[in-house]
Amino acid sequence: MKYTRLNSLLGFACGLIATCVYIATVEKTVSWWDCGEFIACAYKLEVAHQPGAPLFLLIQNIFSNLAFGNAGKIAYWMNIGSAICSGLTVTFLFWTITAIAKRILNRQEKVQLSNYFQIFAAGLVGAMAFCFSDSFWYSAVESEVYAMSSLCTAIVFWAILKWEVRADEEGSDRWLVFIAFVMGLSIGVHLLNLLAIPAIAMVVYFRRAGQVNAKGTVKAFLVGVLILGAVLWGIIQWLVGLAAKVDLLFVNSLGLGFGSGIFFMCLLLGGFLIYGLYYSYKKQQYTLHTGLLVFCFILFGYSSYTMVLIRGKANPSLNNNAPDNVFSFLGYLSREQYIREPLLKGPNYDSQVVGVESKTGYRKDESGYIPFSQVDKYTFDKETFFPRIYSQDGAHQAYYRSYLNLKEGQQPQFSDNFKFFFNFQLGDMYTRYFLWNFVGRQNDRQGYGTYSDGNWLSGIKPLDNWRLGGQDKISQSQKHDPSRNTYFFLPLLLGIAGAIWLYRNNKPYTLVLTLLFVFTGIAIVVYLNQTPMQPRERDYAYVGSFYAFAIWIGLGAIAFVRFLNRFVQTRYALATGISFALLGGPIILAHQNWDDHNRSEKSLARDMARNYLESCAPNAILFTYGDHDTFPVWYLQEVEGVRPDVRVVVLSYLTGDWYMQQAKQPTYQAAGLPVTIPAEKTKKGVRDYIPFVDRQLDNAVDIQQLLQFVTSDDPEYKVQLNSGDMENYFPSKKVQLRIDKEEVVKKKAVPAYFQGAIVSAMEWEIPNDHLTRADLTLLSVLENNHWDRPIYFSNMLPSDIKLGLDKYLVNEGFTSRLMPVAATDQSTGKRNEQAGLVNMEALYNNIMHTYHWGNVKNAQYLDTDSFRFTSMYARDIFGKAARMLLANGQVKQAGEVAKKAYDQLPDRVYAMSDAINYADIIDSLYRSGQPQLANRMMDRNLDYVAENMEYLHQLVSDKKNLSFEWNDIQTGLDSVDRYKAILLEAKDTKRLARVERLRQQYQNWYGVE
């Protein structure tokens, strides 16, 4: 069999194996974070969050058809789409490694059969090692952009090697045009693929240069960086920006219709390109001709973004940023709603804002584009070069000081930025992720700099103990944690060996791969300039860098064979070297990673979303906050059609004028929000920010009067800001809404036993010093709803975004319902300011008959997001209900809730917080006559506390500078105290004695009373 055919077959075989692995472990339904939004937008071709991924949505829409109308299978088939893309990535990686290996081996010596064994072994080891690597596998089994983005990177790097082999042939530069087309297409998936451009530029230079030298190498590198910048900013943003200016001229100055300037510019650009291609062909200017073709094909690929404009104009139910004109489209591409991180110059965290720089923006109006002033950036009293500790967020500032050992009030130095960059951004936010993939991982709990969570781990005990401490006393729960993966440095050593071998045999390839590795890794670290305490781990962003290292891992197989061949015969060197490479690469990675990457048993994200929707009464309005309480809900409504009568509104999005107007529109069976504020009063640039100016008003201001005041255009109702602009303000934080009790009772806005607590007026205090469009929207809803529609708030919403309405929110489980009642005694319905607002009837019914729990009981593995929610269920759903039922004397119902918790929640304890979060459930089991269940749960939790407190005590001895671990220690102490009280009431002397021994032991360890 010819080499080419065998190479193709083996590459497809690797891809097929990878695809089968991913399909076997793929999530069966929607997952966390952006997946719910992407699945919903792909299914109905809607507009996803900025800057969009239109090609990804179009391709995933094709996969959705494989469900053949079964709405419950659409998410599964889109996840399969990612699995197939990931399998193809492995295929192209195999071909890339074999192309590099063949070029080096066959150039060095006479072609031998052993060479082909080494070439194919290298491809197999590298491709399958990447297949089973932690970060890539994670993205391969869910409907996210990163799997398809990795495929684009794999294709372009494989294609440049195909070009290199054929560079002297006629028509070979078609490969460069093909690469440009894939690059253009990749823009419609994710921008990470563009970072391969500098490496591609180096391949072209080394192949085409008559003589390679340092000056030419540097020049080629700079050309590659310039091309990257030209695509990243020039084509993606500046080209659209130029079109916006031309359209502005045609519409505002020439009086033509919207889009006429864009049409003219398209004609002009098309004519220029056609003439340029004709001219360069006629004059035989080959380089110019090829360059123009490359530009054309990038534009062809980039044209997938026309989907965003077309669908934005159609105004679907999910229409982020409403990109229906060239200026809103430009804002969509430039991610204007997100904060821009400073790169080369900016503030330190203790810098003070001294001014605001504004720029002119434009919004589409009925007759033209209307200019308005918007904030461009803030100026500070002191700025520094290369700012890395820049965030003004209070939590971030505290983290900076702790991380850099700066005292309160101590000013950071210029060097502190570099310390934070190298230690945190480059260390914790890249090197840690890199070592997860090729050395090992402690667990999948998010790490914030502690010794016990989220670190890399080798499995070599003395080394791990020196770095992390406590390894002599790790608990059984830690030892058997599926996410504890140890590779003993073997994949890393393979990669290092491959890099050294490549350097010794082909320095140009070494430079190319190093550029790919650096630009898809370290360069991203510099560009993102991430703040601490990220909401999730960010390893998925660096998979391109891990892809480059996987090439070195593959070449490491050849390095080992060559090394062994010095001492033994070739056939023994082949057998031993390849076997070791397979064991130290794909085999150990597959063995260690399978259990914590098998997501086939998970359904929690979908079930939690259903719980949110089913918590709501018919025709309700549900206010949500962010990813986890919004995107899976969108998925359920848009794809599976669950509860289309509920109007889901994302409070954090309502600050945008586009979303405020969309919220007024009906969707499916749900009416729009009853907001009567005219659109022109909250357009972009109008009332973006309404400050508080205290006018010392004695009484609370009525909502209607407040809205009239802040939306008035009368100069008397405005105040001059520091910028000199006149803006509306609000004069009092105290607000009231008068209540018609008869109307509330008639419309059944409160349950019967709350009717005695209905207030004559709801009074509350706005917590913030400014109002946003979200606040205006909420106020207008309160003014105009008249209790016609139930209003719910997700219990994930932070207090500061709920306008201060917390005391009127009645907890019903996953959501809280707005009711005009004061806190009451649940048994009497009488007013009691000390009691919490909980609708026990609704909460009990939801737990026992409505809610679903995502198979968390039986799943062999729960990811960090899932077990975080199970802990919340134990505390805030089951535990709270059981505790309050007991307080009301409803012991039987409390026991039923506790039994439901026992049947539905995991048997395993995942974190120290679980120990105390399960306390109310255990107490209810005892009190309701279910001691056997209570004992099992109590023993399990005490075992966990005892083992992990011993580990933490060892950690205190090994490492003196603990931080967050003290929270776990305090939680362990609190849980033991809580269990002591429970066991005293249950009269369980045996377990009580154990708890008292543990308490005495901890008192001796930590000196607590």
PDB file of N, CA and C in Angstrom, residues 464-492:
ATOM      1  N   ASP A 464       4.740  16.691  44.826  1.00  0.00           N
ATOM      2  CA  ASP A 464       3.432  17.295  45.075  1.00  0.00           C
ATOM      3  C   ASP A 464       3.328  17.800  46.516  1.00  0.00           C
ATOM      4  N   ASN A 465       3.907  17.058  47.435  1.00  0.00           N
ATOM      5  CA  ASN A 465       3.863  17.476  48.837  1.00  0.00           C
ATOM      6  C   ASN A 465       4.705  18.732  49.061  1.00  0.00           C
ATOM      7  N   TRP A 466       5.825  18.825  48.371  1.00  0.00           N
ATOM      8  CA  TRP A 466       6.680  20.020  48.476  1.00  0.00           C
ATOM      9  C   TRP A 466       5.965  21.256  47.950  1.00  0.00           C
ATOM     10  N   ARG A 467       5.200  21.078  46.866  1.00  0.00           N
ATOM     11  CA  ARG A 467       4.507  22.217  46.270  1.00  0.00           C
ATOM     12  C   ARG A 467       3.229  22.568  47.018  1.00  0.00           C
ATOM     13  N   LEU A 468       2.413  21.561  47.311  1.00  0.00           N
ATOM     14  CA  LEU A 468       1.046  21.787  47.769  1.00  0.00           C
ATOM     15  C   LEU A 468       0.827  21.440  49.238  1.00  0.00           C
ATOM     16  N   GLY A 469       1.682  20.599  49.801  1.00  0.00           N
ATOM     17  CA  GLY A 469       1.513  20.209  51.188  1.00  0.00           C
ATOM     18  C   GLY A 469       0.334  19.270  51.387  1.00  0.00           C
ATOM     19  N   GLY A 470       0.305  18.628  52.544  1.00  0.00           N
ATOM     20  CA  GLY A 470      -0.846  17.829  52.934  1.00  0.00           C
ATOM     21  C   GLY A 470      -1.029  16.512  52.220  1.00  0.00           C
ATOM     22  N   GLN A 471      -0.104  16.113  51.338  1.00  0.00           N
ATOM     23  CA  GLN A 471      -0.321  14.912  50.531  1.00  0.00           C
ATOM     24  C   GLN A 471      -0.256  13.628  51.343  1.00  0.00           C
ATOM     25  N   ASP A 472       0.342  13.677  52.524  1.00  0.00           N
ATOM     26  CA  ASP A 472       0.377  12.493  53.386  1.00  0.00           C
ATOM     27  C   ASP A 472      -0.968  12.224  54.036  1.00  0.00           C
ATOM     28  N   LYS A 473      -1.854  13.220  54.022  1.00  0.00           N
ATOM     29  CA  LYS A 473      -3.121  13.103  54.734  1.00  0.00           C
ATOM     30  C   LYS A 473      -4.327  13.347  53.820  1.00  0.00           C
ATOM     31  N   ILE A 474      -4.154  13.166  52.528  1.00  0.00           N
ATOM     32  CA  ILE A 474      -5.306  13.426  51.661  1.00  0.00           C
ATOM     33  C   ILE A 474      -6.407  12.422  51.973  1.00  0.00           C
ATOM     34  N   SER A 475      -7.635  12.879  51.873  1.00  0.00           N
ATOM     35  CA  SER A 475      -8.792  12.077  52.257  1.00  0.00           C
ATOM     36  C   SER A 475      -9.164  11.087  51.170  1.00  0.00           C
ATOM     37  N   GLN A 476     -10.026  10.142  51.539  1.00  0.00           N
ATOM     38  CA  GLN A 476     -10.534   9.182  50.562  1.00  0.00           C
ATOM     39  C   GLN A 476     -11.315   9.890  49.456  1.00  0.00           C
ATOM     40  N   SER A 477     -12.037  10.938  49.821  1.00  0.00           N
ATOM     41  CA  SER A 477     -12.803  11.677  48.806  1.00  0.00           C
ATOM     42  C   SER A 477     -11.868  12.323  47.793  1.00  0.00           C
ATOM     43  N   GLN A 478     -10.690  12.754  48.238  1.00  0.00           N
ATOM     44  CA  GLN A 478      -9.723  13.323  47.306  1.00  0.00           C
ATOM     45  C   GLN A 478      -9.080  12.241  46.453  1.00  0.00           C
ATOM     46  N   LYS A 479      -8.732  11.134  47.073  1.00  0.00           N
ATOM     47  CA  LYS A 479      -8.080  10.051  46.331  1.00  0.00           C
ATOM     48  C   LYS A 479      -8.973   9.518  45.219  1.00  0.00           C
ATOM     49  N   HIS A 480     -10.256   9.424  45.507  1.00  0.00           N
ATOM     50  CA  HIS A 480     -11.183   8.808  44.552  1.00  0.00           C
ATOM     51  C   HIS A 480     -11.985   9.834  43.758  1.00  0.00           C
ATOM     52  N   ASP A 481     -11.574  11.080  43.815  1.00  0.00           N
ATOM     53  CA  ASP A 481     -12.224  12.116  43.021  1.00  0.00           C
ATOM     54  C   ASP A 481     -11.951  11.846  41.544  1.00  0.00           C
ATOM     55  N   PRO A 482     -12.994  11.670  40.698  1.00  0.00           N
ATOM     56  CA  PRO A 482     -12.751  11.404  39.273  1.00  0.00           C
ATOM     57  C   PRO A 482     -11.908  12.480  38.585  1.00  0.00           C
ATOM     58  N   SER A 483     -11.973  13.703  39.080  1.00  0.00           N
ATOM     59  CA  SER A 483     -11.231  14.781  38.427  1.00  0.00           C
ATOM     60  C   SER A 483      -9.786  14.890  38.917  1.00  0.00           C
ATOM     61  N   ARG A 484      -9.355  13.982  39.779  1.00  0.00           N
ATOM     62  CA  ARG A 484      -7.947  13.921  40.194  1.00  0.00           C
ATOM     63  C   ARG A 484      -7.202  13.063  39.172  1.00  0.00           C
ATOM     64  N   ASN A 485      -6.452  13.683  38.306  1.00  0.00           N
ATOM     65  CA  ASN A 485      -5.779  13.006  37.201  1.00  0.00           C
ATOM     66  C   ASN A 485      -4.269  13.209  37.313  1.00  0.00           C
ATOM     67  N   THR A 486      -3.524  12.126  37.317  1.00  0.00           N
ATOM     68  CA  THR A 486      -2.064  12.214  37.454  1.00  0.00           C
ATOM     69  C   THR A 486      -1.395  11.506  36.288  1.00  0.00           C
ATOM     70  N   TYR A 487      -0.505  12.214  35.600  1.00  0.00           N
ATOM     71  CA  TYR A 487       0.181  11.665  34.423  1.00  0.00           C
ATOM     72  C   TYR A 487       1.679  11.484  34.659  1.00  0.00           C
ATOM     73  N   PHE A 488       2.167  11.865  35.837  1.00  0.00           N
ATOM     74  CA  PHE A 488       3.571  11.672  36.210  1.00  0.00           C
ATOM     75  C   PHE A 488       4.549  12.334  35.244  1.00  0.00           C
ATOM     76  N   PHE A 489       4.154  13.444  34.655  1.00  0.00           N
ATOM     77  CA  PHE A 489       4.989  14.234  33.749  1.00  0.00           C
ATOM     78  C   PHE A 489       5.220  13.563  32.398  1.00  0.00           C
ATOM     79  N   LEU A 490       4.662  12.392  32.171  1.00  0.00           N
ATOM     80  CA  LEU A 490       5.013  11.632  30.965  1.00  0.00           C
ATOM     81  C   LEU A 490       4.650  12.361  29.676  1.00  0.00           C
ATOM     82  N   PRO A 491       3.427  12.883  29.495  1.00  0.00           N
ATOM     83  CA  PRO A 491       3.148  13.631  28.255  1.00  0.00           C
ATOM     84  C   PRO A 491       4.044  14.862  28.110  1.00  0.00           C
ATOM     85  N   LEU A 492       4.322  15.533  29.225  1.00  0.00           N
ATOM     86  CA  LEU A 492       5.192  16.710  29.166  1.00  0.00           C
ATOM     87  C   LEU A 492       6.596  16.315  28.709  1.00  0.00           C
TER      88      LEU A 492
END
